[in-house]
Each structure stands twice: as structure tokens, then as C-alpha cells.
PDB file of C-alpha atoms in Angstrom:
ATOM      1  CA  MET A   1       0.000   0.000   0.000  1.00 95.00           C
ATOM      2  CA  THR A   2       1.118   3.534  -0.752  1.00 95.00           C
ATOM      3  CA  PRO A   3       0.070   5.997   1.972  1.00 95.00           C
ATOM      4  CA  PHE A   4      -2.936   8.232   1.362  1.00 97.00           C
ATOM      5  CA  VAL A   5      -2.125  11.533  -0.325  1.00 96.00           C
ATOM      6  CA  ARG A   6      -4.423  14.456  -1.012  1.00 94.00           C
ATOM      7  CA  GLN A   7      -4.882  15.415  -4.658  1.00 93.00           C
ATOM      8  CA  GLY A   8      -7.295  18.308  -4.993  1.00 92.00           C
ATOM      9  CA  ASP A   9     -10.630  17.329  -3.484  1.00 93.00           C
ATOM     10  CA  LEU A  10      -9.735  13.658  -3.300  1.00 97.00           C
ATOM     11  CA  ILE A  11      -7.551  11.570  -1.019  1.00 97.00           C
ATOM     12  CA  GLY A  12      -6.031   8.594  -2.747  1.00 97.00           C
ATOM     13  CA  ALA A  13      -3.921   5.515  -2.105  1.00 98.00           C
ATOM     14  CA  SER A  14      -2.921   2.366  -3.984  1.00 97.00           C
ATOM     15  CA  PHE A  15      -3.394  -1.097  -2.494  1.00 98.00           C
ATOM     16  CA  GLU A  16      -1.940  -4.365  -3.627  1.00 96.00           C
ATOM     17  CA  ARG A  17      -4.588  -6.841  -4.773  1.00 95.00           C
ATOM     18  CA  ALA A  18      -4.125  -8.994  -1.655  1.00 95.00           C
ATOM     19  CA  GLU A  19      -4.517  -5.936   0.582  1.00 97.00           C
ATOM     20  CA  ALA A  20      -7.665  -4.854  -1.257  1.00 97.00           C
ATOM     21  CA  GLU A  21      -8.962  -8.396  -0.874  1.00 97.00           C
ATOM     22  CA  ILE A  22      -8.365  -8.310   2.891  1.00 97.00           C
ATOM     23  CA  LEU A  23     -10.145  -4.981   3.404  1.00 98.00           C
ATOM     24  CA  VAL A  24     -13.095  -5.995   1.232  1.00 98.00           C
ATOM     25  CA  THR A  25     -13.407  -9.295   3.105  1.00 97.00           C
ATOM     26  CA  LEU A  26     -13.226  -7.625   6.527  1.00 98.00           C
ATOM     27  CA  ALA A  27     -15.781  -4.958   5.613  1.00 98.00           C
ATOM     28  CA  THR A  28     -18.065  -7.673   4.246  1.00 97.00           C
ATOM     29  CA  ASP A  29     -17.658  -9.639   7.502  1.00 96.00           C
ATOM     30  CA  VAL A  30     -18.735  -6.584   9.525  1.00 96.00           C
ATOM     31  CA  HIS A  31     -21.637  -6.094   7.123  1.00 95.00           C
ATOM     32  CA  SER A  32     -22.779  -9.720   7.674  1.00 94.00           C
ATOM     33  CA  LEU A  33     -22.349  -9.463  11.432  1.00 94.00           C
ATOM     34  CA  LEU A  34     -24.575  -6.378  11.530  1.00 94.00           C
ATOM     35  CA  ALA A  35     -27.118  -7.924   9.179  1.00 90.00           C
ATOM     36  CA  ASP A  36     -27.436 -10.912  11.529  1.00 88.00           C
ATOM     37  CA  ALA A  37     -27.609  -8.719  14.645  1.00 83.00           C
ATOM     38  CA  ASP A  38     -31.089  -9.880  15.614  1.00 81.00           C
ATOM     39  CA  THR A  39     -30.374 -13.596  15.498  1.00 85.00           C
ATOM     40  CA  LEU A  40     -27.021 -13.918  17.304  1.00 84.00           C
ATOM     41  CA  ASP A  41     -26.465 -16.356  20.149  1.00 85.00           C
ATOM     42  CA  PRO A  42     -25.747 -14.056  23.144  1.00 82.00           C
ATOM     43  CA  ASP A  43     -22.744 -16.186  24.167  1.00 82.00           C
ATOM     44  CA  SER A  44     -21.125 -16.222  20.726  1.00 85.00           C
ATOM     45  CA  GLN A  45     -18.016 -14.371  19.628  1.00 83.00           C
ATOM     46  CA  SER A  46     -20.174 -12.500  17.097  1.00 88.00           C
ATOM     47  CA  SER A  47     -22.374 -11.268  19.895  1.00 89.00           C
ATOM     48  CA  ARG A  48     -19.337  -9.962  21.783  1.00 89.00           C
ATOM     49  CA  ALA A  49     -18.243  -8.164  18.602  1.00 93.00           C
ATOM     50  CA  LEU A  50     -21.693  -6.649  18.243  1.00 93.00           C
ATOM     51  CA  ASP A  51     -21.476  -5.360  21.816  1.00 92.00           C
ATOM     52  CA  ARG A  52     -18.367  -3.447  20.743  1.00 94.00           C
ATOM     53  CA  LEU A  53     -20.143  -1.993  17.709  1.00 96.00           C
ATOM     54  CA  LEU A  54     -23.278  -1.092  19.688  1.00 95.00           C
ATOM     55  CA  PRO A  55     -22.072  -0.527  23.259  1.00 95.00           C
ATOM     56  CA  ALA A  56     -24.304   0.139  26.241  1.00 95.00           C
ATOM     57  CA  ALA A  57     -25.248   3.815  26.477  1.00 97.00           C
ATOM     58  CA  TYR A  58     -25.990   3.930  30.196  1.00 96.00           C
ATOM     59  CA  GLY A  59     -23.967   0.999  31.438  1.00 90.00           C
ATOM     60  CA  ASP A  60     -26.720   0.048  33.875  1.00 84.00           C
ATOM     61  CA  GLY A  61     -27.149  -3.343  32.214  1.00 81.00           C
ATOM     62  CA  ALA A  62     -30.866  -2.829  32.567  1.00 88.00           C
ATOM     63  CA  GLU A  63     -33.844  -1.032  31.164  1.00 94.00           C
ATOM     64  CA  ASN A  64     -32.123   2.180  30.041  1.00 95.00           C
ATOM     65  CA  ASP A  65     -29.523   0.240  28.035  1.00 95.00           C
ATOM     66  CA  ALA A  66     -32.131  -2.004  26.476  1.00 93.00           C
ATOM     67  CA  GLU A  67     -34.352   0.903  25.581  1.00 95.00           C
ATOM     68  CA  PHE A  68     -31.511   2.939  24.072  1.00 95.00           C
ATOM     69  CA  ARG A  69     -30.485   0.016  21.918  1.00 92.00           C
ATOM     70  CA  ARG A  70     -34.067  -0.627  20.894  1.00 92.00           C
ATOM     71  CA  PHE A  71     -34.447   2.960  19.695  1.00 94.00           C
ATOM     72  CA  THR A  72     -31.026   3.465  18.113  1.00 95.00           C
ATOM     73  CA  SER A  73     -29.767   0.128  16.836  1.00 93.00           C
ATOM     74  CA  GLU A  74     -31.752   0.093  13.621  1.00 94.00           C
ATOM     75  CA  GLY A  75     -30.384   3.449  12.485  1.00 96.00           C
ATOM     76  CA  LEU A  76     -26.861   2.708  13.715  1.00 97.00           C
ATOM     77  CA  VAL A  77     -26.772  -0.675  11.989  1.00 96.00           C
ATOM     78  CA  GLU A  78     -28.044   0.918   8.782  1.00 96.00           C
ATOM     79  CA  ARG A  79     -25.348   3.615   8.836  1.00 97.00           C
ATOM     80  CA  LYS A  80     -22.576   1.168   9.758  1.00 97.00           C
ATOM     81  CA  VAL A  81     -23.650  -1.136   6.926  1.00 97.00           C
ATOM     82  CA  HIS A  82     -23.636   1.820   4.567  1.00 97.00           C
ATOM     83  CA  ASN A  83     -20.121   2.805   5.683  1.00 98.00           C
ATOM     84  CA  ALA A  84     -18.915  -0.748   5.030  1.00 98.00           C
ATOM     85  CA  GLU A  85     -20.537  -0.664   1.585  1.00 97.00           C
ATOM     86  CA  LEU A  86     -18.808   2.616   0.727  1.00 97.00           C
ATOM     87  CA  LEU A  87     -15.473   1.106   1.729  1.00 98.00           C
ATOM     88  CA  VAL A  88     -16.016  -1.877  -0.560  1.00 97.00           C
ATOM     89  CA  GLU A  89     -17.335   0.285  -3.417  1.00 97.00           C
ATOM     90  CA  ALA A  90     -14.223   2.462  -3.359  1.00 97.00           C
ATOM     91  CA  PHE A  91     -12.236  -0.494  -4.687  1.00 97.00           C
ATOM     92  CA  GLY A  92     -14.421  -0.682  -7.806  1.00 95.00           C
ATOM     93  CA  GLU A  93     -15.174  -3.828  -9.767  1.00 92.00           C
ATOM     94  CA  ARG A  94     -12.973  -6.739  -8.812  1.00 90.00           C
ATOM     95  CA  ASP A  95     -12.713  -7.860 -12.470  1.00 89.00           C
ATOM     96  CA  GLU A  96     -10.918  -4.629 -13.199  1.00 89.00           C
ATOM     97  CA  TRP A  97      -8.331  -4.944 -10.444  1.00 92.00           C
ATOM     98  CA  ALA A  98      -4.850  -4.812 -11.903  1.00 86.00           C
ATOM     99  CA  GLY A  99      -1.600  -5.297  -9.990  1.00 86.00           C
ATOM    100  CA  ALA A 100      -2.427  -2.342  -7.794  1.00 92.00           C
ATOM    101  CA  VAL A 101      -5.893  -1.144  -6.888  1.00 96.00           C
ATOM    102  CA  ARG A 102      -6.334   2.601  -6.705  1.00 96.00           C
ATOM    103  CA  VAL A 103      -8.888   4.212  -4.398  1.00 97.00           C
ATOM    104  CA  ASN A 104      -9.791   7.908  -4.524  1.00 97.00           C
ATOM    105  CA  LEU A 105     -11.980   9.128  -1.695  1.00 98.00           C
ATOM    106  CA  ASP A 106     -14.016  12.306  -1.534  1.00 97.00           C
ATOM    107  CA  ALA A 107     -14.770  13.815   1.890  1.00 95.00           C
ATOM    108  CA  ALA A 108     -17.898  11.684   2.440  1.00 96.00           C
ATOM    109  CA  ALA A 109     -16.146   8.476   1.435  1.00 97.00           C
ATOM    110  CA  ALA A 110     -13.134   9.287   3.637  1.00 97.00           C
ATOM    111  CA  SER A 111     -15.451   9.809   6.592  1.00 97.00           C
ATOM    112  CA  ALA A 112     -17.210   6.491   5.893  1.00 98.00           C
ATOM    113  CA  TRP A 113     -13.842   4.755   5.573  1.00 98.00           C
ATOM    114  CA  LEU A 114     -12.633   6.048   8.958  1.00 98.00           C
ATOM    115  CA  ARG A 115     -15.770   4.725  10.651  1.00 98.00           C
ATOM    116  CA  SER A 116     -15.767   1.431   8.810  1.00 98.00           C
ATOM    117  CA  LEU A 117     -12.068   0.842   9.547  1.00 98.00           C
ATOM    118  CA  THR A 118     -12.915   1.442  13.215  1.00 98.00           C
ATOM    119  CA  ASP A 119     -15.778  -1.073  13.082  1.00 98.00           C
ATOM    120  CA  ILE A 120     -13.414  -3.580  11.453  1.00 98.00           C
ATOM    121  CA  ARG A 121     -10.827  -3.087  14.204  1.00 98.00           C
ATOM    122  CA  LEU A 122     -13.461  -3.331  16.965  1.00 97.00           C
ATOM    123  CA  THR A 123     -14.692  -6.598  15.455  1.00 97.00           C
ATOM    124  CA  ILE A 124     -11.207  -8.095  15.171  1.00 96.00           C
ATOM    125  CA  ALA A 125     -10.367  -6.926  18.706  1.00 96.00           C
ATOM    126  CA  ALA A 126     -13.451  -8.674  20.071  1.00 94.00           C
ATOM    127  CA  GLY A 127     -12.347 -11.894  18.369  1.00 92.00           C
ATOM    128  CA  LEU A 128      -8.810 -11.599  19.758  1.00 93.00           C
ATOM    129  CA  GLY A 129     -10.006 -10.678  23.247  1.00 92.00           C
ATOM    130  CA  ILE A 130      -8.352  -7.246  23.219  1.00 93.00           C
ATOM    131  CA  GLU A 131     -10.186  -5.497  26.034  1.00 90.00           C
ATOM    132  CA  HIS A 132      -7.538  -3.413  27.777  1.00 90.00           C
ATOM    133  CA  ASP A 133      -4.469  -1.439  26.748  1.00 88.00           C
ATOM    134  CA  GLY A 134      -1.593  -3.830  26.204  1.00 89.00           C
ATOM    135  CA  ASP A 135      -3.729  -6.945  25.611  1.00 91.00           C
ATOM    136  CA  GLU A 136      -2.403  -7.176  22.056  1.00 86.00           C
ATOM    137  CA  LEU A 137       0.993  -8.020  23.534  1.00 87.00           C
ATOM    138  CA  LEU A 138      -0.479 -11.185  25.067  1.00 87.00           C
ATOM    139  CA  ILE A 139      -2.011 -12.629  21.896  1.00 87.00           C
ATOM    140  CA  ASP A 140      -1.524 -16.334  21.245  1.00 84.00           C
ATOM    141  CA  THR A 141       0.927 -17.140  18.432  1.00 82.00           C
ATOM    142  CA  ASP A 142      -1.880 -18.895  16.518  1.00 86.00           C
ATOM    143  CA  ASP A 143      -3.595 -15.540  16.170  1.00 88.00           C
ATOM    144  CA  ARG A 144      -0.497 -13.683  15.057  1.00 91.00           C
ATOM    145  CA  PHE A 145      -1.652 -13.240  11.461  1.00 93.00           C
ATOM    146  CA  VAL A 146      -4.977 -11.785  12.591  1.00 95.00           C
ATOM    147  CA  LEU A 147      -3.093  -9.488  14.946  1.00 95.00           C
ATOM    148  CA  GLU A 148      -0.905  -8.302  12.054  1.00 96.00           C
ATOM    149  CA  VAL A 149      -3.989  -7.553   9.984  1.00 97.00           C
ATOM    150  CA  TYR A 150      -5.451  -5.658  12.962  1.00 97.00           C
ATOM    151  CA  GLY A 151      -2.296  -3.560  13.190  1.00 96.00           C
ATOM    152  CA  TRP A 152      -2.251  -2.980   9.443  1.00 98.00           C
ATOM    153  CA  VAL A 153      -5.875  -1.754   9.392  1.00 98.00           C
ATOM    154  CA  GLY A 154      -4.792   0.732  12.076  1.00 97.00           C
ATOM    155  CA  PHE A 155      -1.942   1.809   9.799  1.00 97.00           C
ATOM    156  CA  VAL A 156      -4.399   2.384   6.921  1.00 98.00           C
ATOM    157  CA  GLN A 157      -6.576   4.483   9.207  1.00 97.00           C
ATOM    158  CA  GLU A 158      -3.629   6.484  10.528  1.00 96.00           C
ATOM    159  CA  SER A 159      -2.490   7.161   6.965  1.00 96.00           C
ATOM    160  CA  LEU A 160      -5.953   8.398   5.995  1.00 97.00           C
ATOM    161  CA  LEU A 161      -6.113  10.635   9.081  1.00 96.00           C
ATOM    162  CA  ARG A 162      -2.709  12.099   8.291  1.00 94.00           C
ATOM    163  CA  ALA A 163      -3.820  12.968   4.751  1.00 95.00           C
ATOM    164  CA  LEU A 164      -7.033  14.547   6.104  1.00 92.00           C
ATOM    165  CA  ASP A 165      -5.412  16.409   8.969  1.00 82.00           C
ATOM    166  CA  PRO A 166      -5.090  19.897   7.385  1.00 65.00           C
ATOM    167  CA  ASP A 167      -8.901  20.057   7.252  1.00 53.00           C
ATOM    168  CA  PHE A 168      -9.148  19.789  11.005  1.00 52.00           C
ATOM    169  CA  SER A 169      -6.237  21.865  12.231  1.00 41.00           C
TER     170      SER A 169
ATOM    171  CA  MET B   1     -12.601  14.222  38.298  1.00 33.00           C
ATOM    172  CA  ALA B   2      -9.018  15.371  38.438  1.00 39.00           C
ATOM    173  CA  GLN B   3      -9.380  18.190  35.919  1.00 45.00           C
ATOM    174  CA  THR B   4     -10.468  21.364  37.670  1.00 50.00           C
ATOM    175  CA  LEU B   5     -11.467  22.961  34.373  1.00 52.00           C
ATOM    176  CA  ASP B   6     -14.017  20.263  33.710  1.00 63.00           C
ATOM    177  CA  GLN B   7     -15.406  20.585  37.228  1.00 64.00           C
ATOM    178  CA  ALA B   8     -15.875  24.293  36.637  1.00 62.00           C
ATOM    179  CA  GLU B   9     -17.604  23.606  33.340  1.00 64.00           C
ATOM    180  CA  LEU B  10     -19.857  21.083  35.020  1.00 62.00           C
ATOM    181  CA  ASP B  11     -20.773  23.453  37.841  1.00 61.00           C
ATOM    182  CA  GLU B  12     -21.681  26.107  35.322  1.00 59.00           C
ATOM    183  CA  GLN B  13     -23.847  23.684  33.357  1.00 56.00           C
ATOM    184  CA  LEU B  14     -25.538  22.441  36.511  1.00 58.00           C
ATOM    185  CA  GLN B  15     -26.542  25.980  37.402  1.00 58.00           C
ATOM    186  CA  LEU B  16     -28.035  26.244  33.936  1.00 63.00           C
ATOM    187  CA  GLY B  17     -30.110  23.156  34.618  1.00 66.00           C
ATOM    188  CA  SER B  18     -28.296  20.782  32.280  1.00 66.00           C
ATOM    189  CA  PRO B  19     -27.475  17.903  34.569  1.00 90.00           C
ATOM    190  CA  TRP B  20     -26.560  15.202  32.022  1.00 95.00           C
ATOM    191  CA  ILE B  21     -23.095  14.481  30.656  1.00 96.00           C
ATOM    192  CA  THR B  22     -21.629  12.468  27.817  1.00 97.00           C
ATOM    193  CA  LEU B  23     -18.494  10.533  28.708  1.00 97.00           C
ATOM    194  CA  VAL B  24     -16.006   8.946  26.317  1.00 98.00           C
ATOM    195  CA  TRP B  25     -14.104   6.023  27.807  1.00 97.00           C
ATOM    196  CA  ASN B  26     -10.638   4.708  27.069  1.00 96.00           C
ATOM    197  CA  ASP B  27     -10.535   1.621  24.892  1.00 94.00           C
ATOM    198  CA  PRO B  28      -7.528  -0.277  23.568  1.00 94.00           C
ATOM    199  CA  VAL B  29      -8.677  -0.239  19.945  1.00 96.00           C
ATOM    200  CA  ASN B  30      -9.206   3.351  18.873  1.00 96.00           C
ATOM    201  CA  LEU B  31      -6.171   5.290  17.715  1.00 95.00           C
ATOM    202  CA  MET B  32      -5.391   8.480  19.615  1.00 95.00           C
ATOM    203  CA  SER B  33      -5.352  10.397  16.322  1.00 95.00           C
ATOM    204  CA  TYR B  34      -8.821   9.066  15.469  1.00 97.00           C
ATOM    205  CA  VAL B  35     -10.294  10.028  18.850  1.00 97.00           C
ATOM    206  CA  SER B  36      -8.876  13.506  18.375  1.00 96.00           C
ATOM    207  CA  TYR B  37     -10.314  13.634  14.833  1.00 96.00           C
ATOM    208  CA  VAL B  38     -13.774  12.657  16.149  1.00 97.00           C
ATOM    209  CA  PHE B  39     -13.651  15.318  18.871  1.00 97.00           C
ATOM    210  CA  ARG B  40     -12.669  17.960  16.321  1.00 95.00           C
ATOM    211  CA  SER B  41     -15.002  17.004  13.501  1.00 94.00           C
ATOM    212  CA  TYR B  42     -18.094  16.160  15.551  1.00 97.00           C
ATOM    213  CA  PHE B  43     -17.917  18.472  18.578  1.00 97.00           C
ATOM    214  CA  GLY B  44     -16.051  21.232  16.763  1.00 95.00           C
ATOM    215  CA  PHE B  45     -13.331  21.413  19.430  1.00 96.00           C
ATOM    216  CA  SER B  46     -10.149  23.267  18.483  1.00 94.00           C
ATOM    217  CA  LYS B  47      -7.167  21.033  17.879  1.00 93.00           C
ATOM    218  CA  PRO B  48      -5.578  21.751  21.312  1.00 95.00           C
ATOM    219  CA  GLU B  49      -8.904  21.206  23.113  1.00 96.00           C
ATOM    220  CA  ALA B  50      -9.549  17.955  21.237  1.00 96.00           C
ATOM    221  CA  GLU B  51      -6.027  16.763  22.047  1.00 96.00           C
ATOM    222  CA  ARG B  52      -6.439  17.688  25.716  1.00 97.00           C
ATOM    223  CA  ARG B  53      -9.660  15.709  26.070  1.00 97.00           C
ATOM    224  CA  MET B  54      -8.253  12.812  24.046  1.00 96.00           C
ATOM    225  CA  MET B  55      -5.245  12.677  26.398  1.00 97.00           C
ATOM    226  CA  GLN B  56      -7.616  12.814  29.363  1.00 97.00           C
ATOM    227  CA  VAL B  57      -9.443   9.758  27.985  1.00 97.00           C
ATOM    228  CA  HIS B  58      -6.114   8.027  27.481  1.00 94.00           C
ATOM    229  CA  THR B  59      -4.534   8.794  30.861  1.00 95.00           C
ATOM    230  CA  GLU B  60      -7.555   9.053  33.179  1.00 96.00           C
ATOM    231  CA  GLY B  61      -9.725   6.486  31.466  1.00 96.00           C
ATOM    232  CA  ARG B  62     -12.506   8.854  30.498  1.00 96.00           C
ATOM    233  CA  ALA B  63     -13.416  12.443  29.711  1.00 97.00           C
ATOM    234  CA  VAL B  64     -16.547  14.547  29.718  1.00 97.00           C
ATOM    235  CA  VAL B  65     -17.170  15.724  26.162  1.00 97.00           C
ATOM    236  CA  ALA B  66     -20.595  17.323  26.480  1.00 96.00           C
ATOM    237  CA  THR B  67     -23.165  18.504  29.004  1.00 95.00           C
ATOM    238  CA  GLY B  68     -26.848  19.220  28.471  1.00 94.00           C
ATOM    239  CA  THR B  69     -30.239  17.612  28.472  1.00 93.00           C
ATOM    240  CA  ARG B  70     -30.730  13.874  28.495  1.00 94.00           C
ATOM    241  CA  GLU B  71     -32.066  13.932  24.916  1.00 95.00           C
ATOM    242  CA  GLU B  72     -29.041  15.897  23.668  1.00 96.00           C
ATOM    243  CA  MET B  73     -26.657  13.507  25.414  1.00 97.00           C
ATOM    244  CA  GLU B  74     -28.427  10.495  23.889  1.00 97.00           C
ATOM    245  CA  ARG B  75     -27.897  12.027  20.450  1.00 97.00           C
ATOM    246  CA  HIS B  76     -24.189  12.552  21.172  1.00 98.00           C
ATOM    247  CA  VAL B  77     -23.773   9.012  22.493  1.00 98.00           C
ATOM    248  CA  GLU B  78     -25.453   7.598  19.396  1.00 98.00           C
ATOM    249  CA  ALA B  79     -23.125   9.669  17.197  1.00 98.00           C
ATOM    250  CA  MET B  80     -20.085   8.459  19.168  1.00 98.00           C
ATOM    251  CA  HIS B  81     -21.243   4.865  18.710  1.00 98.00           C
ATOM    252  CA  GLU B  82     -21.464   5.446  14.984  1.00 97.00           C
ATOM    253  CA  PHE B  83     -17.837   6.616  15.100  1.00 98.00           C
ATOM    254  CA  GLY B  84     -17.015   3.457  17.062  1.00 98.00           C
ATOM    255  CA  LEU B  85     -16.091   5.249  20.282  1.00 98.00           C
ATOM    256  CA  TRP B  86     -17.144   3.884  23.653  1.00 97.00           C
ATOM    257  CA  ALA B  87     -19.454   6.593  25.050  1.00 98.00           C
ATOM    258  CA  THR B  88     -22.058   6.668  27.782  1.00 97.00           C
ATOM    259  CA  LEU B  89     -24.344   9.257  29.290  1.00 97.00           C
ATOM    260  CA  GLN B  90     -25.228   9.782  32.919  1.00 96.00           C
ATOM    261  CA  LYS B  91     -26.953  12.188  35.214  1.00 94.00           C
ATOM    262  CA  VAL B  92     -24.677  14.313  37.347  1.00 90.00           C
ATOM    263  CA  ASP B  93     -25.463  13.951  41.027  1.00 73.00           C
ATOM    264  CA  ALA B  94     -26.098  17.480  42.178  1.00 51.00           C
TER     265      ALA B  94
END
């Protein structure tokens, strides 16, 4: 991947095919997780991931939390799904992928990417059991590849933020 | 709360009858730069203010990012959840 660079109104980067494949797969996974939100087994890993995507608003573990989720989850799920779709769409048609896949993001797409990359990282973190600062240092060697992907998605996000930064300073 | 500035802000808001706060909590996933970006782009904080509150989240485990009515705080919390930040609202005990 080449880091994101601003060119006029757009912020662009090039990904290798395998990298594009990884991001598309991860965004699609988050999309599926959210689509299945209503039917998850509460003890499953997917359910723990969903709790990271839709955390408790009051933290009382009771009526206020349940009510907040009842009123907000539909809209939140819809917007998170849309963000994941925008991330996937930015890569264009897979048939047309060459050696490198170019993405050019306008402001709305960049904003959707930042949120979707966060959702992807929250989902991976739930799977790896990263709950406190430093937990990633204790990851089992079997999960090392997933941990590397998690770190790389953070790198993509950091690169996008760096390219955006002048807008917010 | 260790930050005297925030206590002063809270006191002022309480006198204005806005006894609810939105808190953002530390989590191991979100990048510091992203948290700062969210504070700037959503709440409109200046860069130094966003960085100060982001560092407060990081070092103290949480920061107050808004005060107001319960309905307003619910809107902020929902927005933070869309960004993927861990936010809650609560009533301030007067």
C-alpha cells in the first residue's frame, strides 16, 4: 500500500490486490455481522463483537440500556452497513483490479472509511479478546496473522487521518 | 474528576439546569489520532482542546465531552457509537 495523499478534493492511495482483498473481506464480515444482529447467540463471539459496535449507552445493564439500543440500533446498523458498503465500493469492480488497486476518496467516502475501519478493528479486537491497553501483547501465536492484519488496518486508518489532517487543524 | 477545568464547566452547566453528561471512555482499539479527529469534527473542538480531552481519555480512562439535556446527550452518544467510540451518558449527582 502507498500511503494516502491528497490530490485536490480527493484523497487517494494504492493497495496491492491482496490488501484490497483483505479490506473488502473484513468490511463484508462486519456487514454480515450487523445484518445478523437480531439472530445472534448471546454467548457467541459474534455477539461480543456486536457489543463493541453497539455498546451500552448507560452501562446500567438494565432497562435504560435495552431501551436505548431498541431505539437506536436500527439506524446505527443501517449507517454502519452503509459505511462498510462505501469502503467496498471504493475499490471498484474486482474484475478490473490490476496489480495495484487505486482508491480515490471524496470527503464523504473518507469519513465512511474512517468509521468502517474502526468497526473492522473493533470486530477483530473482540475476536482476539483485546479489552484493555496492552492486551495485544499477550495474543496467542496462533492468532499472530490476525493481529498483524489488525495492526495494518490501524496503519491504513492512521495514513488516511494524516492525509485529512489539514482540514481539522 | 481530576481536571479542575471540567469541574468548573460542570458546575456552570448544573446551574443552567443541564445535569446530564456524555463521557467517552478509554478503549484499547481506537487510535489516539482518530479520537482527536472525532472530537474535532463532531464536537467542533479546536485542535488543542480535542487533544487535551483525548489525552484525558487516554490517561484518566474517560473524559466529559458534552453537558446538556438527556435527549441531547443520547444524540451525542449515538453519534459516538457510529464513530465506534465507547461513550455513555449519565446524570450528574447534584
